[in-house]
Structure formats: structure tokens, C-alpha cells
PDB file of C-alpha atoms in Angstrom:
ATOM      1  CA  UNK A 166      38.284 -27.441  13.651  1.00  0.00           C
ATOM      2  CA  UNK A 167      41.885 -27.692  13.043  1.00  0.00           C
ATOM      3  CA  UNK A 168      43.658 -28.765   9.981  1.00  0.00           C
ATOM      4  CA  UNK A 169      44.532 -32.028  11.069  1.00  0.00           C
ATOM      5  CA  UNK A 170      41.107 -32.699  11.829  1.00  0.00           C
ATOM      6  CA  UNK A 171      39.865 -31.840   8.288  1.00  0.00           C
ATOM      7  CA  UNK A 172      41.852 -34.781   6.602  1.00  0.00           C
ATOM      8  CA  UNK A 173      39.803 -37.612   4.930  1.00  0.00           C
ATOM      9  CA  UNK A 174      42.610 -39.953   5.501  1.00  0.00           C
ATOM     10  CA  UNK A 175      44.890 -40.814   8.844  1.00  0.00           C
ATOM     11  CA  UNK A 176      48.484 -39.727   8.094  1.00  0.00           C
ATOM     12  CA  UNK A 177      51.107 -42.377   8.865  1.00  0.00           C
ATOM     13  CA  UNK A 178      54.922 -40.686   9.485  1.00  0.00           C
ATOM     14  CA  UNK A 179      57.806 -42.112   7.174  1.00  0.00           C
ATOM     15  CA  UNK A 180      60.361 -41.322   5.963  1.00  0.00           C
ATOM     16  CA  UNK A 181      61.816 -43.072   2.861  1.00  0.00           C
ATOM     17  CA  UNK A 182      63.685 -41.356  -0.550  1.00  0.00           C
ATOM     18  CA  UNK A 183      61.695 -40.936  -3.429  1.00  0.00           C
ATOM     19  CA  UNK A 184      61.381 -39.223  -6.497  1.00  0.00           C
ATOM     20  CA  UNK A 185      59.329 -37.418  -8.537  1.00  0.00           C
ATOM     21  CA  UNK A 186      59.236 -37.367 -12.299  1.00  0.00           C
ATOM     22  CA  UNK A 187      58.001 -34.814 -14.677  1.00  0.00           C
ATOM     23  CA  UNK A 188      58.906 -35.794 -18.259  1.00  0.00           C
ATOM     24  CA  UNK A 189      62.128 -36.632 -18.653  1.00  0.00           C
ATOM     25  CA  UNK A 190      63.250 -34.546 -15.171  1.00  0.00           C
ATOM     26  CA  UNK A 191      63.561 -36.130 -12.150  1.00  0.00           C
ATOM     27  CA  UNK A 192      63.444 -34.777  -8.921  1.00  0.00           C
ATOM     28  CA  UNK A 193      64.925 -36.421  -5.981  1.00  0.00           C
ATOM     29  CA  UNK A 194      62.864 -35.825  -2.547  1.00  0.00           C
ATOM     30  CA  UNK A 195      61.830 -37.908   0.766  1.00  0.00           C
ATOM     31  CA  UNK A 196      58.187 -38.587   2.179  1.00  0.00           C
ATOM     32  CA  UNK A 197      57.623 -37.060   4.951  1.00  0.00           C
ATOM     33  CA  UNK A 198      53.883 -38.832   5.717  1.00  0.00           C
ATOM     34  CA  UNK A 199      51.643 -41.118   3.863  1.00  0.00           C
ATOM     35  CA  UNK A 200      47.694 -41.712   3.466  1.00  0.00           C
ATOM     36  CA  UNK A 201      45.355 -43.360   1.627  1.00  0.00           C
ATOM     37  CA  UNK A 202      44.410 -40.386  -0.180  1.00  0.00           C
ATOM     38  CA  UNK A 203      48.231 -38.757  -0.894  1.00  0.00           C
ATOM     39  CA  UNK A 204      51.492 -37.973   0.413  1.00  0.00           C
ATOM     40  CA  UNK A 205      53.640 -35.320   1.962  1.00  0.00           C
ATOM     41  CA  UNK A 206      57.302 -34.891   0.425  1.00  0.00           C
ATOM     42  CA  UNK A 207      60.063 -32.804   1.257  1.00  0.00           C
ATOM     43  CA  UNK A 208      60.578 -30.011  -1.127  1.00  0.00           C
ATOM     44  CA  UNK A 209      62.864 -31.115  -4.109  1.00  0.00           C
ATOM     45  CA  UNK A 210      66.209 -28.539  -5.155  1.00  0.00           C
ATOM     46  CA  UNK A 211      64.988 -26.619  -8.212  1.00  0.00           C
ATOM     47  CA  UNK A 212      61.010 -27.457  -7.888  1.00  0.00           C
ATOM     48  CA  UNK A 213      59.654 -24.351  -9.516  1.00  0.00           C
ATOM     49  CA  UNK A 214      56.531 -25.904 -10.996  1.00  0.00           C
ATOM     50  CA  UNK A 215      52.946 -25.106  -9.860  1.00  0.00           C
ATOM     51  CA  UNK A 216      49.910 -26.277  -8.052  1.00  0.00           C
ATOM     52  CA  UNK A 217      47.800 -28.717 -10.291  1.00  0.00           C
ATOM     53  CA  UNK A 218      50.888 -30.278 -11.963  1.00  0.00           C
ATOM     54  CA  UNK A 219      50.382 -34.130 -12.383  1.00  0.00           C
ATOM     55  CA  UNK A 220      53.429 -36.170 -12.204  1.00  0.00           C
ATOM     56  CA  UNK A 221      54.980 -39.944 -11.194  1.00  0.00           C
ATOM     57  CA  UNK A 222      56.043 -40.316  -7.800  1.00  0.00           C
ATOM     58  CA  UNK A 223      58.396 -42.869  -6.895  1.00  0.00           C
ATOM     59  CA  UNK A 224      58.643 -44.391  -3.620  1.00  0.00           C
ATOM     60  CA  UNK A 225      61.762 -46.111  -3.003  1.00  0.00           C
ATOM     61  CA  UNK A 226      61.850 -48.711   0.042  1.00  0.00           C
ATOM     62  CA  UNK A 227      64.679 -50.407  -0.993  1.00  0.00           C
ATOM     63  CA  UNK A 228      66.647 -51.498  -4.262  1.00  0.00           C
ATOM     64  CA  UNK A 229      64.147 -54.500  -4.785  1.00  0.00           C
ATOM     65  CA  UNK A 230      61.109 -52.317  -4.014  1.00  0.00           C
ATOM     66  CA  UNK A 231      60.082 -49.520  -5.785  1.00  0.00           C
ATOM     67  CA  UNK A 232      56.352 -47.941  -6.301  1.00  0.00           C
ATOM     68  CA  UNK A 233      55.190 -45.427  -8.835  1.00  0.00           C
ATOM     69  CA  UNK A 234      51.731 -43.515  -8.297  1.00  0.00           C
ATOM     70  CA  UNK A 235      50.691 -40.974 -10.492  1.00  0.00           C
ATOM     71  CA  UNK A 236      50.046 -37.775  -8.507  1.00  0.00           C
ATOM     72  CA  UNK A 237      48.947 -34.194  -8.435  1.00  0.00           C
ATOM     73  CA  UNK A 238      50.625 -31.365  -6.678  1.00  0.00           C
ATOM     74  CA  UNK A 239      47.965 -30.014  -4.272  1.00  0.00           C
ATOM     75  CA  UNK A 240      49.610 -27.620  -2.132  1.00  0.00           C
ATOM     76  CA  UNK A 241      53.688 -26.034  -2.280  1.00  0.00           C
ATOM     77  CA  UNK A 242      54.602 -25.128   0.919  1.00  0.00           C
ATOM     78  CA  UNK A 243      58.823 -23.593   2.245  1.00  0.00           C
ATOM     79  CA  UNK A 244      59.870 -26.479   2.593  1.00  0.00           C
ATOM     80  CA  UNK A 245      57.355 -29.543   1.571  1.00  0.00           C
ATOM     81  CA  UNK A 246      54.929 -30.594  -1.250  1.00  0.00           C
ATOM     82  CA  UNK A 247      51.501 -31.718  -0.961  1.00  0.00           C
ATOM     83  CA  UNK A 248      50.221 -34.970  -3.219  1.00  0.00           C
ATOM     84  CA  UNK A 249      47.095 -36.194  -4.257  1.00  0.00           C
ATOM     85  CA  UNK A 250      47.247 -40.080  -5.907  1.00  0.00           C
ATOM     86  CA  UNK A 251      45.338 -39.733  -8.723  1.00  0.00           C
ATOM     87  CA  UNK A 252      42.153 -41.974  -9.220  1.00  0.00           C
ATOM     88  CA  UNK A 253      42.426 -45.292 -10.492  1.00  0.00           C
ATOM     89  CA  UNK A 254      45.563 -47.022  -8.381  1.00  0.00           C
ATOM     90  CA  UNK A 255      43.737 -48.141  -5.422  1.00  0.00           C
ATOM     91  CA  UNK A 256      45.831 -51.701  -5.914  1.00  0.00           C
ATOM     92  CA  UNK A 257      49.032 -49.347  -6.232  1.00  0.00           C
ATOM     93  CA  UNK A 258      47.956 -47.174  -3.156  1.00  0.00           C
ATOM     94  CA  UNK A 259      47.073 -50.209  -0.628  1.00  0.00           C
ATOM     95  CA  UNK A 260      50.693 -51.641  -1.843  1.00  0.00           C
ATOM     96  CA  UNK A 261      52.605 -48.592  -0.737  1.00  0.00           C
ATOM     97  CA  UNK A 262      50.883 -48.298   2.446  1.00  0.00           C
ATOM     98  CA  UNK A 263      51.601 -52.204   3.054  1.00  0.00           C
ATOM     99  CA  UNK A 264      55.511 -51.318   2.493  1.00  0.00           C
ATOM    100  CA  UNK A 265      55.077 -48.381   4.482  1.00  0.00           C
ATOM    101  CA  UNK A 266      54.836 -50.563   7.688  1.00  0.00           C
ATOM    102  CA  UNK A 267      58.272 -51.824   7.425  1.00  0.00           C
ATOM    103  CA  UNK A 268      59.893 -48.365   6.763  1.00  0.00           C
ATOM    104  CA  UNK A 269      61.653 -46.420   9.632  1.00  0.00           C
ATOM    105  CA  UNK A 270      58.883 -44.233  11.606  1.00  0.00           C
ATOM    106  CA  UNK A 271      59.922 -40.537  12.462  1.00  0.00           C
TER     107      UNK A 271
END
């Protein structure tokens, strides 16, 4: 069974800015793909922080629209991050995808 095949959740293939923050560091990134379950993001300049590390992500659609999930860094690969949304933001979650159908498809 391939990996693709192992997902709980259908990716859908964005691309939008976003950013995720860690305290009071930011780090500015772009989503690569989307599910219900998480995201993939392009590896931010300067990420040096491990698996398991919960943080906000912020996706940006546009000036007027911007979405903040609370997340957890499942995998660190050369050149993209893995993300979990964390329990609890199923309204938060269904609102991002929503926004994701008007963003540019790669």
C-alpha cells in the first residue's frame, strides 16, 4: 500500500502564504496541500524546531481573510513540514477548507 493510500483524509493542492507562529516568532511559509485532518507547508527559513511542537498556523487567503488553527508538527521533511490540526476546531477546519476552493490550484 503506498503512502498516499494510507491517508485518512483526501489531500486538496493549494497554494496560499501562511504563517506559522511559535511564541512571539513568526515564521513565514506557503501550503502546499490541505485536508481535513492537517496540512502540508513549505519549509520556513530558520525552522530548527522539532517533531511534536504545537504551534498557530495562519492561513492567509487574502487581506480580509485570514484563519488560525492550532497545529502540531508531525513530520520535517528537506524541504516541507507536516501538520496535524489539533482537536477541537472542526468549525475552524471546515472554514479553511471552504476558502480553500477559491484559492489558486497547483
Amino acid at each position: 500500500m503506498s503512502y498516499a493510500e494510507k491517508r485518512r483524509h483526501p489531500r486538496l493542492s493549494v497554494f496560499s502564504a501562511a504563517m506559522l507562529v511559535l511564541d512571539d516568532q513568526g515564521y513565514l511559509s506557503e501550503v502546499k496541500d490541505l485536508s481535513q485532518g492537517g496540512a502540508r507547508v513549505a519549509l520556513p527559513r530558520n525552522w530548527n524546531l522539532p517533531i511534536a511542537t504545537e504551534c498557530q498556523l495562519f492561513l492567509i487567503f487574502d487581506q480580509e481573510t485570514v484563519i488560525g488553527l492550532r497545529v502540531r508538527v508531525v513530520r520535517v521533511g528537506s524541504d516541507d513540514l507536516g501538520l496535524e490540526f489539533l482537536a477541537g476546531q472542526e468549525e475552524r477546519v471546515a472554514a479553511v477548507l471552504y476558502e480553500s476552493r477559491f484559492m489558486e490550484q497547483e
